[in-house]
Each structure stands twice: as structure tokens, then as C-alpha cells.
CSV table of C-alpha atoms in Angstrom, one decimal:
chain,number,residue,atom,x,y,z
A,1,UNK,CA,-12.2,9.6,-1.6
A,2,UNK,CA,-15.8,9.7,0.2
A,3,UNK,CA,-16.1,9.6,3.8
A,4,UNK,CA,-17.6,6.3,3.8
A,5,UNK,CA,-14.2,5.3,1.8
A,6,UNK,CA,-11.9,6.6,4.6
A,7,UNK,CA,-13.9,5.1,7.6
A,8,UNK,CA,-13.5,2.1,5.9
A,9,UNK,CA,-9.5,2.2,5.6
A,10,UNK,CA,-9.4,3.5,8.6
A,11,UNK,CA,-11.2,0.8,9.8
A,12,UNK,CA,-8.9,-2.5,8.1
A,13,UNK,CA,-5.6,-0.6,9.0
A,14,UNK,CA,-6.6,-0.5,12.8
A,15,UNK,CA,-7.8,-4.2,12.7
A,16,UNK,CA,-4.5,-5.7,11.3
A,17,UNK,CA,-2.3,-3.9,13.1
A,18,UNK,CA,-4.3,-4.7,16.6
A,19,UNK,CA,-4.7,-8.1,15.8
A,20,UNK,CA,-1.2,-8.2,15.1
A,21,UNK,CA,-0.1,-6.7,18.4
A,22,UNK,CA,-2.4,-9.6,20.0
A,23,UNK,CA,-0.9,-12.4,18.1
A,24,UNK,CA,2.7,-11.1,18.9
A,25,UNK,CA,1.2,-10.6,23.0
A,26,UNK,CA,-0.2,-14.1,22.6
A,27,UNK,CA,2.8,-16.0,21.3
A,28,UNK,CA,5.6,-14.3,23.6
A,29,UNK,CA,3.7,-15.1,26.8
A,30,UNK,CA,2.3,-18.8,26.2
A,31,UNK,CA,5.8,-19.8,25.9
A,32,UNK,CA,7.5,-17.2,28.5
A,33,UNK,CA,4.6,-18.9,30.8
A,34,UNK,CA,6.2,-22.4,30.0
A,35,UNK,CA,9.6,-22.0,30.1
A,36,UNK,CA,8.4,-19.9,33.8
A,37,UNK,CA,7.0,-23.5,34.8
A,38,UNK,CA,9.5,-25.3,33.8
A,39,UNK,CA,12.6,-22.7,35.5
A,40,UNK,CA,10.2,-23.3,38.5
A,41,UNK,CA,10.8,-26.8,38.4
A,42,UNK,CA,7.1,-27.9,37.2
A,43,UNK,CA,5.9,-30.8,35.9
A,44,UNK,CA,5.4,-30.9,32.0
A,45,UNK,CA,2.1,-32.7,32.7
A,46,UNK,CA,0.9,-28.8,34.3
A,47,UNK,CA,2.7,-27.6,32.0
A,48,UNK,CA,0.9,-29.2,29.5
A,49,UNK,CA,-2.4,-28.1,30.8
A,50,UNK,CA,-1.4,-24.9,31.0
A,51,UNK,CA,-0.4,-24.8,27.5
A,52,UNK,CA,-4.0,-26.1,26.4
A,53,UNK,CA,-6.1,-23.4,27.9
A,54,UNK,CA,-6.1,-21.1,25.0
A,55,UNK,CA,-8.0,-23.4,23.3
A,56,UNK,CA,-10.4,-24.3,26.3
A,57,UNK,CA,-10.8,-20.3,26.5
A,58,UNK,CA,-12.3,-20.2,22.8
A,59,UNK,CA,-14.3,-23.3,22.9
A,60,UNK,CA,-15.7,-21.8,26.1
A,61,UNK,CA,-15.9,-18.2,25.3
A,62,UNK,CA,-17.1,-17.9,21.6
A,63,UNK,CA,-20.4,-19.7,22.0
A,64,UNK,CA,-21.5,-16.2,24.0
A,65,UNK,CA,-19.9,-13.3,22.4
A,66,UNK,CA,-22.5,-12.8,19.9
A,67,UNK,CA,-24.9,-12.3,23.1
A,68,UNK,CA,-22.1,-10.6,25.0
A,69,UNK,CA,-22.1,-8.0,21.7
A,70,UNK,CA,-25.5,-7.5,21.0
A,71,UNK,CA,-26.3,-7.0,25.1
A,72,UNK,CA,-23.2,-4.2,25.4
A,73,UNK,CA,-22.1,-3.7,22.0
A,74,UNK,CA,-18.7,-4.1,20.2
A,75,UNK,CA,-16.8,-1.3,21.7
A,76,UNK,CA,-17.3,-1.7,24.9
A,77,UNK,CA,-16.8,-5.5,24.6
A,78,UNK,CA,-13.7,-4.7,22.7
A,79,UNK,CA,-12.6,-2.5,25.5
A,80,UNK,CA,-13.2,-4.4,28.2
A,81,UNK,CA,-11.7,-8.1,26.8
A,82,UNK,CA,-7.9,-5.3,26.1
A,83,UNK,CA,-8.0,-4.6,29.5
A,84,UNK,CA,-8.9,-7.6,31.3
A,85,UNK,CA,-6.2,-9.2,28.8
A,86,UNK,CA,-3.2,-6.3,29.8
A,87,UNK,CA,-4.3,-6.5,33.7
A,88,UNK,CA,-4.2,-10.8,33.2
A,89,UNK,CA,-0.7,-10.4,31.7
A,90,UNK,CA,0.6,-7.6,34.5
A,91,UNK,CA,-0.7,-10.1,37.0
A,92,UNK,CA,0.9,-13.0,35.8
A,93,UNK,CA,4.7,-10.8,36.5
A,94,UNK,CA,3.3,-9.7,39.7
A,95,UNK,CA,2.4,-13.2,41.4
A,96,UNK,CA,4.0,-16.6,41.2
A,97,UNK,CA,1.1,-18.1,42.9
A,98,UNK,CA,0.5,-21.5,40.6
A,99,UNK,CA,-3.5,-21.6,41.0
A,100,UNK,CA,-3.8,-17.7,40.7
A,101,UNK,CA,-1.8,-18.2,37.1
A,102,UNK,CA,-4.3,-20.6,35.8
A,103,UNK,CA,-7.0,-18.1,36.5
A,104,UNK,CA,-4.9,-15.8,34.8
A,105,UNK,CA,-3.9,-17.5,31.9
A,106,UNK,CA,-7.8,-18.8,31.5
A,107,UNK,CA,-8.9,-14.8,32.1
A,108,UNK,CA,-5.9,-13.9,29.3
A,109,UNK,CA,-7.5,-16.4,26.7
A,110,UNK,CA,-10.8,-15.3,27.1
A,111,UNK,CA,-10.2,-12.1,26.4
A,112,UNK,CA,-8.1,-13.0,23.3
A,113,UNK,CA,-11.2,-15.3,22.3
A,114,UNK,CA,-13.2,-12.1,22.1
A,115,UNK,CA,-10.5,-10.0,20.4
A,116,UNK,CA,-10.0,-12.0,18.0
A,117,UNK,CA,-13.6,-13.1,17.2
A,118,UNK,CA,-15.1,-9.9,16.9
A,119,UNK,CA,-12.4,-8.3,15.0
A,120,UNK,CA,-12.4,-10.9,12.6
A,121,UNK,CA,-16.1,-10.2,12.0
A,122,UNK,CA,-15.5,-6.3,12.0
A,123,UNK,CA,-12.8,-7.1,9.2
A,124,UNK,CA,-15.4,-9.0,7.2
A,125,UNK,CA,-17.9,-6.3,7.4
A,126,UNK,CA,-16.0,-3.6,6.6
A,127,UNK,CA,-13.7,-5.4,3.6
A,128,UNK,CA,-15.1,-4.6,0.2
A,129,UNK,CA,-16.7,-8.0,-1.6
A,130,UNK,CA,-14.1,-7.3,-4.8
A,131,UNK,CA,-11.4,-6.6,-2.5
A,132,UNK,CA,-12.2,-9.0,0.1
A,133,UNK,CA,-9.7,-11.7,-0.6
A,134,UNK,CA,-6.8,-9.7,-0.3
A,135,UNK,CA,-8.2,-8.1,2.4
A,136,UNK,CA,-8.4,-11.0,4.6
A,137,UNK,CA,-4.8,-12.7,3.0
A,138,UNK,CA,-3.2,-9.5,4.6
A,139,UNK,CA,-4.7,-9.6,8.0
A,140,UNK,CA,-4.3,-13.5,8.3
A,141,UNK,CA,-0.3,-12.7,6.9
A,142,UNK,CA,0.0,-9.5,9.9
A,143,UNK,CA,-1.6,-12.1,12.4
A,144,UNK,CA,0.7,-15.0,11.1
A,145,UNK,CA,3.9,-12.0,11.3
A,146,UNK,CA,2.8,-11.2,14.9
A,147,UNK,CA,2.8,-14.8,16.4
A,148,UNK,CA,5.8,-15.7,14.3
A,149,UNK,CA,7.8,-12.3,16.2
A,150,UNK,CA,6.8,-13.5,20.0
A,151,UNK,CA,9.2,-16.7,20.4
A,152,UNK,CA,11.8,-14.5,18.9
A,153,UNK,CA,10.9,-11.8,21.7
A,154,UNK,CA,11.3,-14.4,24.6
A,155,UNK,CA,14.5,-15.4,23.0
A,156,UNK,CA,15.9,-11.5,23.2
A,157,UNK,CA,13.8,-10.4,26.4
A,158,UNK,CA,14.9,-14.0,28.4
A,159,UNK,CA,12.5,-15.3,30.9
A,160,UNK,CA,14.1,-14.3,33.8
A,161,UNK,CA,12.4,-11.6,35.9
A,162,UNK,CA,8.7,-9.8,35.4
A,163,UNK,CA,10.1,-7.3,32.7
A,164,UNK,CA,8.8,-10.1,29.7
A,165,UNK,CA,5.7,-9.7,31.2
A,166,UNK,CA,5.1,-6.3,31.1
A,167,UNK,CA,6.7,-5.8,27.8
A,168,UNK,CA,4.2,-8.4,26.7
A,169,UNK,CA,1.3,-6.4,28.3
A,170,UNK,CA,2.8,-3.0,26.9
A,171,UNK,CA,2.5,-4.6,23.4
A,172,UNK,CA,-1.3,-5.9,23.4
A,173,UNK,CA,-2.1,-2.1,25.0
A,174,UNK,CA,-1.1,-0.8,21.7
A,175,UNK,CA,-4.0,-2.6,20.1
A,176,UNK,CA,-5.7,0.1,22.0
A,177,UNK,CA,-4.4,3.1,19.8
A,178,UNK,CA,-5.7,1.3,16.8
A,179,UNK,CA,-9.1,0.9,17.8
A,180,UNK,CA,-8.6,5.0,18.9
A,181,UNK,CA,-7.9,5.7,15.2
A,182,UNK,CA,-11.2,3.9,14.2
A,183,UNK,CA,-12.4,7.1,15.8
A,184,UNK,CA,-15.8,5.1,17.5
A,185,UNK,CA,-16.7,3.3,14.5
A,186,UNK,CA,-17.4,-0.2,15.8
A,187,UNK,CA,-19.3,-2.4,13.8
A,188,UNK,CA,-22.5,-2.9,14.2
A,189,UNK,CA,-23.8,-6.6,15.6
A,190,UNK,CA,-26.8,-5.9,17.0
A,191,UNK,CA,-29.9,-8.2,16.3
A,192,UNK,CA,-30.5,-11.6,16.2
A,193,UNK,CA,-29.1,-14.0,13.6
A,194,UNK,CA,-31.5,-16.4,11.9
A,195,UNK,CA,-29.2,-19.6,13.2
A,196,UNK,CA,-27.2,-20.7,15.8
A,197,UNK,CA,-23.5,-21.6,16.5
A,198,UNK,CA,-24.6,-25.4,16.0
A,199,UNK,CA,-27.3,-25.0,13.4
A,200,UNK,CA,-24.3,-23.0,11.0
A,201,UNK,CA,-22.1,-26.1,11.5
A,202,UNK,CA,-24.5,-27.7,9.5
A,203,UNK,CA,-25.3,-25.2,7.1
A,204,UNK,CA,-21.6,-24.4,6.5
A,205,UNK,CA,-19.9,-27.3,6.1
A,206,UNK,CA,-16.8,-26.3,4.5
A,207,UNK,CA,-15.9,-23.6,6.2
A,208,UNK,CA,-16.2,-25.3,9.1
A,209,UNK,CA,-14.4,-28.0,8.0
A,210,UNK,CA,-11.4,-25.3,7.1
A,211,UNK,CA,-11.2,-23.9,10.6
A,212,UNK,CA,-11.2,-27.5,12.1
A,213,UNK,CA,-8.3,-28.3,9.4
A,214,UNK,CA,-6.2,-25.1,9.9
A,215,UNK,CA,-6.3,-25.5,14.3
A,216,UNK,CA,-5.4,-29.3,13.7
A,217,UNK,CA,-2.8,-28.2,11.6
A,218,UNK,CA,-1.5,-25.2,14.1
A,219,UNK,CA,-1.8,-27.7,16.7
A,220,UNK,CA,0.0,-30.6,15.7
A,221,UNK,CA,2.1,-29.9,12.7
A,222,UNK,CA,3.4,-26.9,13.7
A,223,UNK,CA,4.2,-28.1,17.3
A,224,UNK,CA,5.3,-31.7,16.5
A,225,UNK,CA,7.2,-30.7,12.6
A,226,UNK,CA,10.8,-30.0,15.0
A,227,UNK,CA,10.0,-33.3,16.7
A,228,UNK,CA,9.4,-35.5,13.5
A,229,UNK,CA,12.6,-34.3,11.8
A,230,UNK,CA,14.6,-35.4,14.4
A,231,UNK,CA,13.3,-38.9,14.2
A,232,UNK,CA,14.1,-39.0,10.7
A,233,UNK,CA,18.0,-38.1,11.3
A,234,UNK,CA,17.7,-34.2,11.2
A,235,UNK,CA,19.7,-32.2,13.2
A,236,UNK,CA,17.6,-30.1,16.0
A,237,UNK,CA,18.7,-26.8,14.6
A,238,UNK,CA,17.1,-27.7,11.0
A,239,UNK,CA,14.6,-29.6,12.5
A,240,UNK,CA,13.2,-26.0,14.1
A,241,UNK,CA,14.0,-24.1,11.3
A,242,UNK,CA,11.6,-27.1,9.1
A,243,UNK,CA,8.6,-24.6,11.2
A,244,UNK,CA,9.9,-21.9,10.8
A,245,UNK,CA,9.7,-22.3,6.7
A,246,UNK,CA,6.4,-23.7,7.3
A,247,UNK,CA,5.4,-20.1,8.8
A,248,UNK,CA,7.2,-18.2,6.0
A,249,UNK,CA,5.2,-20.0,3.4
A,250,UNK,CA,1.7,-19.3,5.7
A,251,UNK,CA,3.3,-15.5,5.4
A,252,UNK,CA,4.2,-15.4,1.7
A,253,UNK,CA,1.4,-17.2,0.2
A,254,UNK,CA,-1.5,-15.9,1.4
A,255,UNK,CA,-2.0,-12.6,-0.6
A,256,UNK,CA,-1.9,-14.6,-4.1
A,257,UNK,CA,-4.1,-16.8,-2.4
A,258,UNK,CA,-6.4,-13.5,-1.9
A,259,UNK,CA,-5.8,-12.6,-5.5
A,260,UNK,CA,-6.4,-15.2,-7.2
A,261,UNK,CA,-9.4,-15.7,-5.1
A,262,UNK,CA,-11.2,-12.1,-6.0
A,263,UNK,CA,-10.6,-13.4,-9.8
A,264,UNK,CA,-12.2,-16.4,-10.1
A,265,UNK,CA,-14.6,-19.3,-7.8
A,266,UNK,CA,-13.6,-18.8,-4.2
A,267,UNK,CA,-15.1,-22.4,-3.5
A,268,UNK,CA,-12.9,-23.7,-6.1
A,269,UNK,CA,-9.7,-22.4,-4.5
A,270,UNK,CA,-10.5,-23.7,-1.2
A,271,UNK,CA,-10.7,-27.0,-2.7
A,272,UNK,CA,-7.4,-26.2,-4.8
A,273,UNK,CA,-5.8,-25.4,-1.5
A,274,UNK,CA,-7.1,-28.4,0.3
A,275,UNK,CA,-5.4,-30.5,-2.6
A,276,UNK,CA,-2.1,-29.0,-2.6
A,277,UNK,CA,-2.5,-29.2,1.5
A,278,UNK,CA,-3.1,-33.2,1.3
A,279,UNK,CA,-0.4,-33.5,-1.3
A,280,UNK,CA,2.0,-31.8,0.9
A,281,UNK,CA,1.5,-34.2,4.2
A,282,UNK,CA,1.7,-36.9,1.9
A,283,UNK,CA,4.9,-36.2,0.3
A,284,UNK,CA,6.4,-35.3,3.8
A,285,UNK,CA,7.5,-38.7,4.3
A,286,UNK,CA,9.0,-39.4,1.1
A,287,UNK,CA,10.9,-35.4,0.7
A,288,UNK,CA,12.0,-35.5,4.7
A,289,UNK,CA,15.6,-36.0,3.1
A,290,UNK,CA,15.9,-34.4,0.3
A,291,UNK,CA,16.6,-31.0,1.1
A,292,UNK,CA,16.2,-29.7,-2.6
A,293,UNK,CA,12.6,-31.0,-2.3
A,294,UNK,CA,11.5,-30.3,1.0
A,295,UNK,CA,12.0,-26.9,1.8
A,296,UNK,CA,9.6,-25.4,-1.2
A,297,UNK,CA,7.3,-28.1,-0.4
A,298,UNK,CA,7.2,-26.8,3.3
A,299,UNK,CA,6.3,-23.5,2.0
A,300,UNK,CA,3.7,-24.3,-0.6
A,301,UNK,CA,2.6,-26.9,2.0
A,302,UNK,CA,2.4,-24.4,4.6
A,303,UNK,CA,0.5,-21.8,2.3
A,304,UNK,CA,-2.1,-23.8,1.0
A,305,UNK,CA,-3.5,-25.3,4.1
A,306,UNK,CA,-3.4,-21.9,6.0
A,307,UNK,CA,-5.2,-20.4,2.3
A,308,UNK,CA,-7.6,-22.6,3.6
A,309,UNK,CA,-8.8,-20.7,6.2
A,310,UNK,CA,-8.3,-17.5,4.8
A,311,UNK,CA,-10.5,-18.5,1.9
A,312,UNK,CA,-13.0,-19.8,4.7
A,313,UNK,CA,-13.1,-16.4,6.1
A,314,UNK,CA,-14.0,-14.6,3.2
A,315,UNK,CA,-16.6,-17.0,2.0
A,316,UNK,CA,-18.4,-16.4,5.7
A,317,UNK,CA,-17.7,-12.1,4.6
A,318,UNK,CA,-19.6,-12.7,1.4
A,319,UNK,CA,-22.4,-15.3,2.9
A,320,UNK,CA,-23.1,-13.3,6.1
A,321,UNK,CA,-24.0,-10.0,7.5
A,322,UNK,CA,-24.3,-8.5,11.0
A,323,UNK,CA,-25.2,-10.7,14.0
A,324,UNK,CA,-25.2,-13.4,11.6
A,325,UNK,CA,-21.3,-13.1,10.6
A,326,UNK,CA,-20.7,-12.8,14.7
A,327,UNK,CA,-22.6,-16.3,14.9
A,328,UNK,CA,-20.6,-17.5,12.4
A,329,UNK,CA,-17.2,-16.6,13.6
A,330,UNK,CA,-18.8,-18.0,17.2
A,331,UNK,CA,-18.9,-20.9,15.5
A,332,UNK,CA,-15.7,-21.1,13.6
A,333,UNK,CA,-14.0,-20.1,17.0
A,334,UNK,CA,-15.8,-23.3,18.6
A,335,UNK,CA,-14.3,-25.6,15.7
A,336,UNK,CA,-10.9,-23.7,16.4
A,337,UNK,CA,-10.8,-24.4,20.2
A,338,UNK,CA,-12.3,-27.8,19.4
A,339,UNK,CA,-9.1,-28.8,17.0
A,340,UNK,CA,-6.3,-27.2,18.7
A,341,UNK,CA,-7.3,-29.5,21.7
A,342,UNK,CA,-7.6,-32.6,19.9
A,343,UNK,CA,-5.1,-31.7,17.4
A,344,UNK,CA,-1.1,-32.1,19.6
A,345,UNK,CA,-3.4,-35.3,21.3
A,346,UNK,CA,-4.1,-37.6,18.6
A,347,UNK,CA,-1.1,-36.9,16.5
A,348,UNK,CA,1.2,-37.3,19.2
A,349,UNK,CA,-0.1,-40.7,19.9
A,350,UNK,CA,-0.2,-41.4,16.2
A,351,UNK,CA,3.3,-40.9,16.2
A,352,UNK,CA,4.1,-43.1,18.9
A,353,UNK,CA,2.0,-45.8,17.5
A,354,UNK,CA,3.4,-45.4,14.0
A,355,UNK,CA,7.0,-44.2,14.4
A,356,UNK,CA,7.8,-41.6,13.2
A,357,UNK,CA,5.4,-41.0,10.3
A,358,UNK,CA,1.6,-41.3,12.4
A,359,UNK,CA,1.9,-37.3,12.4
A,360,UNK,CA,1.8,-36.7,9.2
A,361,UNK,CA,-0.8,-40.0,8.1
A,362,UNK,CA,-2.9,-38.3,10.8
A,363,UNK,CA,-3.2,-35.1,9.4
A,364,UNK,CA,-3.5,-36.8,5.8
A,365,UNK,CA,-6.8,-38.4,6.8
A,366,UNK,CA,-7.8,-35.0,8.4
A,367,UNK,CA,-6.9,-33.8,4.9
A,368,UNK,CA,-8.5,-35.6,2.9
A,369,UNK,CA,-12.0,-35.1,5.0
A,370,UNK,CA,-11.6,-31.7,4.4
A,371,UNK,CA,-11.3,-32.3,0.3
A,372,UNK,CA,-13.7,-34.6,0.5
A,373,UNK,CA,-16.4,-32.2,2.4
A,374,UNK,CA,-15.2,-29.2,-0.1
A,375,UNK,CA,-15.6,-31.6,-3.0
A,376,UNK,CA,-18.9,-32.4,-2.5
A,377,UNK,CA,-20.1,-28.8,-1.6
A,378,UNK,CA,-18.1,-27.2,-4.9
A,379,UNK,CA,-20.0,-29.7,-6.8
A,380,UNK,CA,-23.5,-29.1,-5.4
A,381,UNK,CA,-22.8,-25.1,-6.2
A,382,UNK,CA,-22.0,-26.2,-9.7
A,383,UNK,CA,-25.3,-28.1,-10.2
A,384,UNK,CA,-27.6,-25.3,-8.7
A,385,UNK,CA,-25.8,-23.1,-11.4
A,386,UNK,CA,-26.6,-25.6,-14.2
A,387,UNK,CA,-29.8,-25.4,-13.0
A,388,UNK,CA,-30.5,-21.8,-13.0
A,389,UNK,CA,-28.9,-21.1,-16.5
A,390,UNK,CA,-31.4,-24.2,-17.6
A,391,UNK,CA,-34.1,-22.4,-16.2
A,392,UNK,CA,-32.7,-19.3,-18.1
């Protein structure tokens, strides 16, 4: 194996398993902070707010990281974002103060905003094009792992006392060890891409499109799935356990995805995905109870629209290099913060203007805009390749 070879593993195997110690740091103190609130004797409306700066931090944040890297370079903007984020977290066990944890909690998603971003575009450049399905399917599967372990951590670790807190700040310091084993070899995202954040929206339609679909979908489905199944005469218990399927099949699902990806038209398996995700929030309605039904449909449901994404990423790996794939993810992390706000919003009301099923027809339409986008540019790429071979 060259040199070159071993950087590059190197490289993948630190990303995944940082990321992964981010998600797990992310998901175990957004809802310790809640419940915190709440022991506290705080309203759910601050509460709520509180709950909705992660995605104010990456609509804020991403539109200057490429700057941010190409001024003082990856590592130290890696560097900098792990420790502000462990220092954020510390703080947030040391104080009780209630204005001091919103600057906190902002500081804390900032920082994630920037972790995530650029190692998502370090991923990209380092993932081999033959390879880079699968590559991406198993960091999206870790990241998917590591959020899906922090509720399960606040459940063991309680939410009494400041010991969550720091367990949650020793995990996202471990992140640090994997960059260590990188041994300095940051990507490179100097330079200045040929677009910007808002000129790639238009130039990348679908995989924009993807990253709005896949935060709606973590916003609102995710959050109100235990809510809708006890409307429709579910117990709470399988209610919860309805998201937690839903999570198993964005787990499971996402390496074939990968697979089948680095074989054949990656635009066509977006669009394949985008299908099997409207057909799955359509059906939701009609499988709610029918047990036999509904819990592979959650999975396959839960797989495809998440593929979605993953596909996204890889298309924006094998479309863009440098400061341009930095741009992009700028972008894409924009369109995340952007759906994860309006996302829990609009379906919630849909569901309280269309009992019980305004959830699910609100993500259909979202759906089905996404097909419709990834239709149209599937079909454009097929004429262009008529062309040429006419040409030929």
C-alpha cells in the first residue's frame, strides 16, 4: 500500500469516528439541556427556542466557514471550533445562569456547524470516486449511530447534577485523538471557488433539494413520528420505538444505498430514493395499524429518504473540488439550518389543522418537490448524453 494510500485511510477512519463522537456529544446534551429546563421549572416556549438554535447556529455559521478556512486554514479552524465546543459544554455544568446558557448553547452549535461542515468536505476529498458511495454510506451510518447512542446516554447518566455534562464534553474531546492520528494532514481549501453559497443553490438543484428534504424530515418526522402514533391509538412505548425503527433503517440501509450507487447512475438512485421516500409518507396513513406492514415500511422509509442525502453528498464529492466543495457544503449546511427550522413549525401546525394526518401530507408535498426537482434534472443529464453520443 503507497503512502498516499495510507494517508488516505488514515484520513476516513479519523473523520467517522470524530464525527461520530460529535453526533453522540450533540444528541446527549440538546436533550440533557431540555429536560435541565424543564427540572428547572421553565417554560416549553424557552424551551423551545432553545431547542431550535442548532439550526439558527448552521444557518448563521456556514455561510462564512469557507472564508473562515481559507483565512486560517482547516486545522486550526478544526481546532479551535473542538475546543470552543468542549469549553461551551463544561460551561453549561458549571453555570445555571439562563442568558449565559443561550450563549452557550449558540457558541456549542457553532462550533458543531464548522465540525461538521468541514469534515464532511475533507471526507469528500479524500474518498476515492469508485469507492465514494460506500464511503459516505458509512460515515452518514457512524453519524446516524452516534446521535442515535446520546438519548440512550441521558437515560443511563440521568440529568441530575453536572457529571452529564462533562461526560458529554469528555466524549466530543475524543474527536480530538482522531484528527491526532490524521498526523497534520488537513485538507486543503485554500482558494477561491468559482460560485457562491447562493449562486450553487441554483446550479445544484437537487442536491439542494436533498439536504432541504433530509433536515425537514429530521425535524419533523423524527420529532413528531411518537406524537402521530399516539393519535392514531398507539401506545406511547410503541409510539417511541416507531423512531426508533425509523433510525435503524437510516443505519442499515445506507451502505447498499452506497453500493448500489458506485455501480450504476448516482442521479438515478437519488431519484429511486426520493420515490420509495414519497411512497413511504404516503402509505403512513393507511399501514399506521397494521403492524406486519408498518414496521419494514418504517425502515425502508427511513432508509431511502436519509439515502437521499447521502447520495447528495457524494454527487457534490464527484462535482466539486477544494474551496469549491467547502462552498458547497456552505451551502448545503444553509439549506439544513434553513429546514430543520421550518421543518417541527409547519408540520406541527399541519397536524393540528389536519388531525392527525397533516404531518405526514406535509412532508408528502415536500416529497414530491424533491422527485419532481430530481426528475427533471435526471432527465436533462439523459438528454445531454443523447446528445453527445449523437455527436459521436
Amino acid at each position: 500500500m503507497t503512502t498516499e494510500a495510507v494517508l488516505r485511510r488514515r484520513a476516513i477512519v479519523a473523520i467517522i469516528a470524530a464525527v461520530t463522537a460529535m453526533s453522540m456529544s450533540l444528541s446527549l446534551t440538546i436533550p440533557l439541556v431540555s429536560l435541565k429546563l424543564e427540572l428547572r421549572g421553565i417554560g416549553s416556549d424557552v424551551i423551545g427556542i432553545m431547542g431550535a438554535l442548532p439550526a439558527l447556529s448552521f444557518l448563521l455559521a456556514s455561510p462564512f466557514i469557507p472564508a473562515l478556512t481559507r483565512i486560517f486554514g482547516t486545522g486550526k479552524i478544526l481546532w479551535a471550533s473542538l475546543g470552543l465546543c468542549c469549553l461551551s459544554i463544561v460551561g453549561l455544568g458549571i453555570w445555571d445562569n439562563l442568558a449565559f446558557w443561550f450563549l452557550l448553547r449558540l457558541l456549542i452549535g457553532l462550533a458543531m456547524a464548522v465540525l461538521f461542515l468541514v469534515s464532511e468536505t475533507w471526507l469528500n476529498q479524500v474518498a476515492e470516486e469508485k469507492k465514494r458511495g460506500r464511503t459516505v454510506a458509512i460515515y452518514i451510518s457512524s453519524m446516524t449511530c452516534g446521535f442515535a447512542i446520546g438519548p440512550v446516554l441521558v437515560n443511563l447518566l440521568g440529568a441530575e447534577g453536572n457529571f452529564p455534562f462533562f461526560v458529554s464534553a469528555a466524549i466530543i474531546s475524543t474527536a480530538g485523538f482522531f484528527f491526532l492520528y490524521t498526523r497534520g494532514n488537513y485538507p486543503n481549501l485554500s482558494g477561491h471557488s468559482g460560485f457562491s453559497i447562493f449562486t450553487f443553490m441554483k446550479m445544484a438543484p437537487m442536491i439542494c433539494a436533498a439536504a432541504l428534504l433530509v433536515a425537514f424530515f429530521d425535524g419533523s418526522i423524527l420529532t413528531l413520528l411518537p406524537v402521530y402514533g399516539v393519535k392514531n391509538g398507539l401506545t406511547p412505548e410503541i409510539s417511541v420505538l416507531m423512531a426508533s425503527v425509523l433510525l435503524a433503517g437510516n443505519i442499515l440501509l445506507q451502505f447498499p444505498i452506497g453500493w448500489i450507487a458506485d455501480r450504476t447512475s448516482r442521479e438515478v438512485m437519488i431519484l429511486v430514493c426520493g420515490l420509495l421516500g414519497l411512497a413511504g409518507t404516503l402509505s403512513l396513513p393507511f399501514l399506521i395499524n397494521i403492524p406486519l406492514l408498518l414496521w419494514p415500511m418504517l425502515i425502508f422509509w427511513g432508509g431511502a429518504v436519509v439515502g437521499t442525502y447521502t447520495l447528495a453528498l457524494v454527487l457534490m464529492g464527484q462535482q466539486f473540488k477544494g474551496a469549491e466543495l467547502i462552498t458547497a457544503n456552505a451551502a448545503v449546511g444553509v439549506l439544513w439550518g434553513l429546514g430543520s427550522l421550518i421543518g417541527p413549525a409547519s408540520a406541527g401546525v399541519a397536524m393540528k389543522v389536519y388531525e392527525p394526518h397533516g404531518m405526514p401530507l406535509t412532508f408528502a408535498v415536500i416529497c414530491a418537490i424533491f422527485v419532481l426537482v430530481t426528475f427533471q434534472q435526471v432527465r436533462n443529464k439523459l438528454k445531454l448524453a443523447v446528445i453527445a453520443e449523437n455527436r459521436e
